[in-house]
Coordinates of C-alpha atoms in Angstrom, one line a residue:
X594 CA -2.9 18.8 22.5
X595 CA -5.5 20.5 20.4
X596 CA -7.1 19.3 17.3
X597 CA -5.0 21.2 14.7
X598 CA -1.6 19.8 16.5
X599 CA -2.6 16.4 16.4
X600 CA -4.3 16.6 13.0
X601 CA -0.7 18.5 11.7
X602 CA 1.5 15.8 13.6
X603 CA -0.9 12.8 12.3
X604 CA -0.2 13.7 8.7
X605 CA 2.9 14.5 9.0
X606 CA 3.6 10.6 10.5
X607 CA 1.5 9.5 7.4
X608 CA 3.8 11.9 4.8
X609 CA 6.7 10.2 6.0
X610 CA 5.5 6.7 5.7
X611 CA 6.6 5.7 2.4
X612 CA 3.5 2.9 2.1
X613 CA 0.9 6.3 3.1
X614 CA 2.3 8.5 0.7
X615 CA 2.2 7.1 -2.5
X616 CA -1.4 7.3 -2.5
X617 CA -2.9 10.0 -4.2
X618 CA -6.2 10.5 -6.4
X619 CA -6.3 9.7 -9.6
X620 CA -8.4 12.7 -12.2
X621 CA -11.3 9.7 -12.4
X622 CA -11.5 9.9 -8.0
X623 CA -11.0 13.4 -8.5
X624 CA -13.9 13.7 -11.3
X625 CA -16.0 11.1 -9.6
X626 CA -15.7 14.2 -6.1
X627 CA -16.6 16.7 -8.2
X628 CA -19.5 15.2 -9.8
X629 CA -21.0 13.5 -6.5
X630 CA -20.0 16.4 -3.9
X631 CA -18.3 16.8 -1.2
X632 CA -21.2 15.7 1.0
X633 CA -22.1 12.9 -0.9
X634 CA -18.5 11.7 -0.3
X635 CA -18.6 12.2 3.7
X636 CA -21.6 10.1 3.7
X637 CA -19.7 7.4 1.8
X638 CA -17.2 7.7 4.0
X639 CA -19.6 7.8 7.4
X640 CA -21.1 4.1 5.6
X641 CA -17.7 2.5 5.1
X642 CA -16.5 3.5 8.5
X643 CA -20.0 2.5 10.5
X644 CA -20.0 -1.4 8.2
X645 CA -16.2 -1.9 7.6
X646 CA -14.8 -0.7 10.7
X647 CA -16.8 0.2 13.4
X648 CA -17.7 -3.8 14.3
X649 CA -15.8 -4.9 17.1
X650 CA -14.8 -8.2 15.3
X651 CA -14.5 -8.0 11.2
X652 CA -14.2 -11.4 9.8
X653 CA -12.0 -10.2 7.2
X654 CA -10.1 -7.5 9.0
X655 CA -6.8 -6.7 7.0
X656 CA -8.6 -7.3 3.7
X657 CA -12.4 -5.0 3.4
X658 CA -10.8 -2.2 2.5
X659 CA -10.0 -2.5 -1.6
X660 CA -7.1 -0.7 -3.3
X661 CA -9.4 1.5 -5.6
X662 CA -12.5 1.7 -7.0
X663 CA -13.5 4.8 -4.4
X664 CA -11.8 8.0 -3.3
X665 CA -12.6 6.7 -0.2
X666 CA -10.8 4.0 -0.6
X667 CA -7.5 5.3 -1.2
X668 CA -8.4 7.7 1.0
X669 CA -8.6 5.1 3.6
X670 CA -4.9 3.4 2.6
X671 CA -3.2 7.0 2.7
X672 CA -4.7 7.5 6.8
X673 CA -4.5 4.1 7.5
X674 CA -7.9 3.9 8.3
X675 CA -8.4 1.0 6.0
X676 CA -8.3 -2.0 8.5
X677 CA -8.4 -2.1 12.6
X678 CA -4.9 -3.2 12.7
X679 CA -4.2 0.2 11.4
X680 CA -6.5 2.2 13.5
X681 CA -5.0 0.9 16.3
X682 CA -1.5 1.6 15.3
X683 CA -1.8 5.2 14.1
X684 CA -5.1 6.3 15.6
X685 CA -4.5 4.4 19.2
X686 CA -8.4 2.6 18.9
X687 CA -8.1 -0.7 20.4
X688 CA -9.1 -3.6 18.4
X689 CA -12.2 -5.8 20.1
X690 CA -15.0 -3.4 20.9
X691 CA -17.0 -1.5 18.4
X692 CA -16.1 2.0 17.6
X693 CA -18.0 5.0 19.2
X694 CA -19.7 7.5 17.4
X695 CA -17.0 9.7 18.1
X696 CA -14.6 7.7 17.4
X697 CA -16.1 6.7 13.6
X698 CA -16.7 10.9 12.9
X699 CA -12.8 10.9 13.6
X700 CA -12.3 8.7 11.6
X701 CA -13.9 10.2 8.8
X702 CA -13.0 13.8 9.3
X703 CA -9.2 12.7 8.9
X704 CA -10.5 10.9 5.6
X705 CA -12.3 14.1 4.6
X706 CA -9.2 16.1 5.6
X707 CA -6.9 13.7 3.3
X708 CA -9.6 14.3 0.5
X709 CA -9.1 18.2 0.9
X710 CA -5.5 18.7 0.7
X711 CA -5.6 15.9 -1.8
X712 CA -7.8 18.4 -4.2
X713 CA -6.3 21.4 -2.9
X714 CA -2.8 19.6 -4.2
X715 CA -4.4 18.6 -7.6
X716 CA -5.2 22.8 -7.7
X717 CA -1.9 23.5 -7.1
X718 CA -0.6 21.6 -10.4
X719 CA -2.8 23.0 -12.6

């Protein structure tokens, strides 16, 4: 399965979650993007990821991810990156050993990826 397939069946999983897709940016998250960049939010992103997630035991796993306050964030809740429970569930990384590399710039290029059609949506209805 190539990238694109499993990137196009991924968010299709996550459109048809009715918890996944009822988040959305709001115009602040969307302001807050335009003002910091695009690459400013990817290395949020890369931060939350490497300290949130990426540990192979979080003491508060279920709970470090908040419900705003960062396009990440929301970000994060619509991919169900947001906790390891999730990850494993819709991304197939097993809970108990850290994340790789790899594994945590996947992670973040399907939050990226959210954030993009998220703006590109926001176009859309202007």
């Amino acid at each position: 399965m190539t990238k694109d397939e499993w990137y196009r069946q991924l968010f299709e999983r996550l459109g048809n979650s009715k918890f996944r897709s009822s988040f959305h940016l709001k115009q602040k998250d969307i302001d807050y993007i335009n003002q910091k960049g695009l690459d400013t939010i990817r290395q949020h992103a890369k931060d939350f990821i490497a300290k949130r997630e990426a540990p192979a035991f979080i003491a508060n796993d279920g709970k470090q991810t908040p419900m705003r306050g960062h396009p990440v964030f929301i970000a994060q809740h619509a991919t169900a990156t947001c906790c390891r429970e999730c990850i494993r569930k819709w991304h197939k990384m097993q809970p108990g050993r850290e994340l790789s590399q790899v594994q945590q710039d996947y992670l973040v290029d399907i939050i990226m990826t959210w954030i993009q059609k998220e703006l590109e949506r926001q176009k859309k209805k202007l």
